[in-house]
């Protein structure tokens, strides 16, 4: 009953309330990024959701569009602005995704929505992460986030799908708050963002 009915009702109630409370912060950050990113405060990207249905995720645009002499985008580390780094560190870049939750594309808690190009790379077990709505935070996020391997991340995602309950979701909420305060797992060991998934070996 929780998985099919109450989880969605709780998402709608909490996401709506949180967005109203966070709106002043949302507006402030949007204005700052508007000026930092040449009038582009938000980052939009198509991601796969529940049952691999595509939707457009919205986040704050923490990296600018600076390009090198060859016309190619510079590395993530260079394009990540100082303000953007702080927003990512505090997880405030996730605030716009509350709109995705309200719309029903996402849940507050679930496997993170990844790139569409990864869909054909999953094995049958890893693909089970799409049996539930993707989340703003999840079991993998509170167990290493970007600092763990892709295989470990997917193991944790599938474990969550198999053990989904209100008690587990409540535990993830508390652990998320703890991790945000400690700023753990935001970057991988070699990059400011997670390296691309190229398939399991």
Coordinates of C-alpha atoms in Angstrom, one line a residue:
X1 CA 0.0 0.0 0.0
X2 CA 2.8 2.4 0.8
X3 CA 4.6 1.7 -2.5
X4 CA 1.5 2.1 -4.6
X5 CA -0.5 4.9 -2.8
X6 CA 1.0 6.5 0.2
X7 CA 4.5 7.2 -1.1
X8 CA 3.1 9.3 -3.9
X9 CA 0.7 11.2 -1.5
X10 CA 3.6 11.9 0.9
X11 CA 5.8 13.1 -2.0
X12 CA 3.1 15.5 -3.2
X13 CA 2.5 16.9 0.2
X14 CA 6.1 17.3 1.3
X15 CA 7.4 18.5 -2.0
X16 CA 4.7 21.1 -2.3
X17 CA 5.3 22.3 1.3
X18 CA 9.1 22.3 0.8
X19 CA 9.0 24.3 -2.4
X20 CA 6.8 27.0 -0.8
X21 CA 9.2 27.3 2.2
X22 CA 12.3 27.2 0.0
X23 CA 11.0 29.6 -2.7
X24 CA 12.9 32.7 -1.4
X25 CA 16.1 30.6 -1.5
X26 CA 15.1 29.2 -4.9
X27 CA 14.5 32.8 -6.2
X28 CA 17.8 34.1 -4.8
X29 CA 19.9 31.3 -6.4
X30 CA 18.1 31.6 -9.7
X31 CA 18.9 35.3 -9.9
X32 CA 22.6 34.8 -9.0
X33 CA 22.9 32.0 -11.7
X34 CA 21.0 34.2 -14.2
X35 CA 23.9 36.7 -14.0
X36 CA 26.6 34.1 -13.7
X37 CA 25.4 32.0 -16.7
X38 CA 24.4 34.6 -19.2
X39 CA 20.7 34.4 -18.5
X40 CA 20.5 30.6 -18.0
X41 CA 19.9 29.8 -14.3
X42 CA 18.5 26.4 -14.9
X43 CA 19.9 23.1 -16.4
X44 CA 17.4 21.0 -18.3
X45 CA 18.1 17.4 -19.5
X46 CA 16.0 14.5 -20.5
X47 CA 16.3 11.5 -18.2
X48 CA 14.6 8.1 -17.9
X49 CA 12.2 7.7 -15.0
X50 CA 9.9 4.9 -13.9
X51 CA 9.7 2.1 -16.4
X52 CA 12.3 4.1 -18.4
X53 CA 9.7 6.7 -19.4
X54 CA 11.6 9.9 -20.4
X55 CA 11.0 13.2 -18.7
X56 CA 12.9 16.5 -18.4
X57 CA 14.8 17.0 -15.1
X58 CA 15.4 20.6 -13.9
X59 CA 18.3 21.7 -11.7
X60 CA 20.3 24.8 -11.1
X61 CA 23.0 25.4 -13.7
X62 CA 26.1 25.2 -11.5
X63 CA 28.6 25.1 -14.5
X64 CA 29.0 27.8 -17.1
X65 CA 29.4 27.2 -20.8
X66 CA 33.0 28.3 -21.2
X67 CA 34.7 26.8 -24.2
X68 CA 38.3 26.4 -25.3
X69 CA 40.0 27.7 -28.5
X70 CA 38.8 24.5 -30.3
X71 CA 35.1 25.3 -29.5
X72 CA 34.7 22.4 -27.1
X73 CA 33.4 22.8 -23.6
X74 CA 36.1 23.1 -21.0
X75 CA 36.4 20.4 -18.2
X76 CA 33.7 20.3 -15.5
X77 CA 36.3 21.4 -12.9
X78 CA 37.0 24.6 -14.8
X79 CA 33.3 25.3 -15.7
X80 CA 32.1 24.8 -12.1
X81 CA 31.7 28.3 -10.7
X82 CA 32.6 29.2 -7.1
X83 CA 29.0 29.8 -6.3
X84 CA 28.0 26.7 -8.2
X85 CA 30.4 24.6 -6.1
X86 CA 28.8 26.0 -2.9
X87 CA 25.3 25.2 -4.2
X88 CA 26.3 21.7 -5.0
X89 CA 28.1 21.2 -1.7
X90 CA 24.9 22.2 0.2
X91 CA 22.7 20.2 -2.3
X92 CA 20.7 23.4 -3.0
X93 CA 21.0 22.6 -6.7
X94 CA 18.3 19.9 -6.1
X95 CA 15.6 22.4 -5.1
X96 CA 14.2 22.8 -8.7
X97 CA 13.6 19.0 -8.8
X98 CA 10.8 19.5 -6.2
X99 CA 8.9 20.6 -9.3
X100 CA 9.6 17.2 -10.9
X101 CA 8.3 15.5 -7.8
X102 CA 5.1 17.6 -7.7
X103 CA 4.6 16.8 -11.4
X104 CA 5.0 13.1 -10.7
X105 CA 8.1 12.4 -12.7
X106 CA 10.2 11.8 -9.6
X107 CA 9.9 10.9 -5.9
X108 CA 11.6 12.5 -3.0
X109 CA 13.4 9.2 -2.5
X110 CA 14.5 6.7 -5.1
X111 CA 17.4 5.9 -7.4
X112 CA 18.9 9.0 -9.0
X113 CA 17.8 9.7 -12.6
X114 CA 20.8 9.1 -14.9
X115 CA 21.5 9.6 -18.5
X116 CA 19.3 8.2 -21.3
X117 CA 22.5 6.8 -23.0
X118 CA 23.0 4.4 -20.1
X119 CA 19.7 2.5 -20.7
X120 CA 21.2 0.0 -23.2
X121 CA 24.3 -0.5 -20.9
X122 CA 22.4 -1.9 -17.9
X123 CA 22.3 -5.6 -17.3
X124 CA 18.9 -7.2 -16.4
X125 CA 19.5 -6.7 -12.7
X126 CA 20.7 -3.1 -12.9
X127 CA 17.7 -2.2 -15.1
X128 CA 15.4 -2.9 -12.1
X129 CA 16.3 0.5 -10.7
X130 CA 13.7 1.8 -13.1
X131 CA 10.9 -0.2 -11.4
X132 CA 10.3 2.8 -9.2
X133 CA 10.3 6.6 -9.7
X134 CA 13.8 8.2 -9.5
X135 CA 14.5 10.3 -6.5
X136 CA 16.1 13.5 -5.4
X137 CA 18.0 11.4 -2.8
X138 CA 18.3 7.7 -2.4
X139 CA 20.0 4.7 -0.8
X140 CA 23.0 5.0 -3.0
X141 CA 23.3 8.7 -2.2
X142 CA 23.5 8.1 1.6
X143 CA 26.0 5.3 1.1
X144 CA 28.7 7.0 -0.9
X145 CA 27.0 9.1 -3.6
X146 CA 29.6 9.9 -6.3
X147 CA 32.5 8.4 -4.3
X148 CA 31.5 4.8 -5.0
X149 CA 31.7 2.7 -8.1
X150 CA 28.9 2.4 -10.6
X151 CA 28.5 -1.3 -9.9
X152 CA 28.1 -0.6 -6.2
X153 CA 25.7 2.3 -6.9
X154 CA 23.5 0.0 -8.9
X155 CA 23.6 -2.7 -6.3
X156 CA 22.3 -0.2 -3.7
X157 CA 19.6 1.1 -6.1
X158 CA 18.3 -2.4 -6.7
X159 CA 18.5 -3.2 -3.0
X160 CA 16.3 -0.2 -2.4
X161 CA 13.7 -1.3 -5.0
X162 CA 13.5 -4.7 -3.3
X163 CA 13.2 -3.3 0.2
X164 CA 11.2 -0.1 -0.3
X165 CA 9.3 0.8 2.8
X166 CA 8.3 3.9 4.7
X167 CA 10.8 3.1 7.4
X168 CA 13.6 2.8 4.9
X169 CA 12.5 6.1 3.3
X170 CA 12.5 7.8 6.7
X171 CA 16.0 6.4 7.4
X172 CA 17.2 7.8 4.1
X173 CA 15.8 11.3 4.9
X174 CA 17.7 11.4 8.2
X175 CA 20.9 10.1 6.6
X176 CA 20.6 12.6 3.8
X177 CA 20.4 15.5 6.2
X178 CA 23.5 14.1 8.0
X179 CA 25.4 13.7 4.7
X180 CA 24.6 17.2 3.5
X181 CA 25.9 18.7 6.7
X182 CA 29.1 16.6 6.3
X183 CA 29.3 17.3 2.6
X184 CA 30.3 13.6 1.9
X185 CA 30.5 11.9 -1.5
X186 CA 29.8 15.0 -3.6
X187 CA 32.6 14.3 -5.9
X188 CA 34.2 11.1 -7.2
X189 CA 37.9 10.4 -6.5
X190 CA 39.0 11.7 -9.8
X191 CA 36.4 14.3 -10.9
X192 CA 34.0 17.0 -9.6
X193 CA 31.2 14.9 -11.2
X194 CA 30.7 11.2 -11.5
X195 CA 32.6 9.6 -14.4
X196 CA 30.4 8.3 -17.2
X197 CA 29.1 4.7 -17.0
X198 CA 30.4 2.6 -19.8
X199 CA 28.8 -0.7 -18.8
X200 CA 29.7 -3.4 -16.2
X201 CA 32.8 -5.5 -16.8

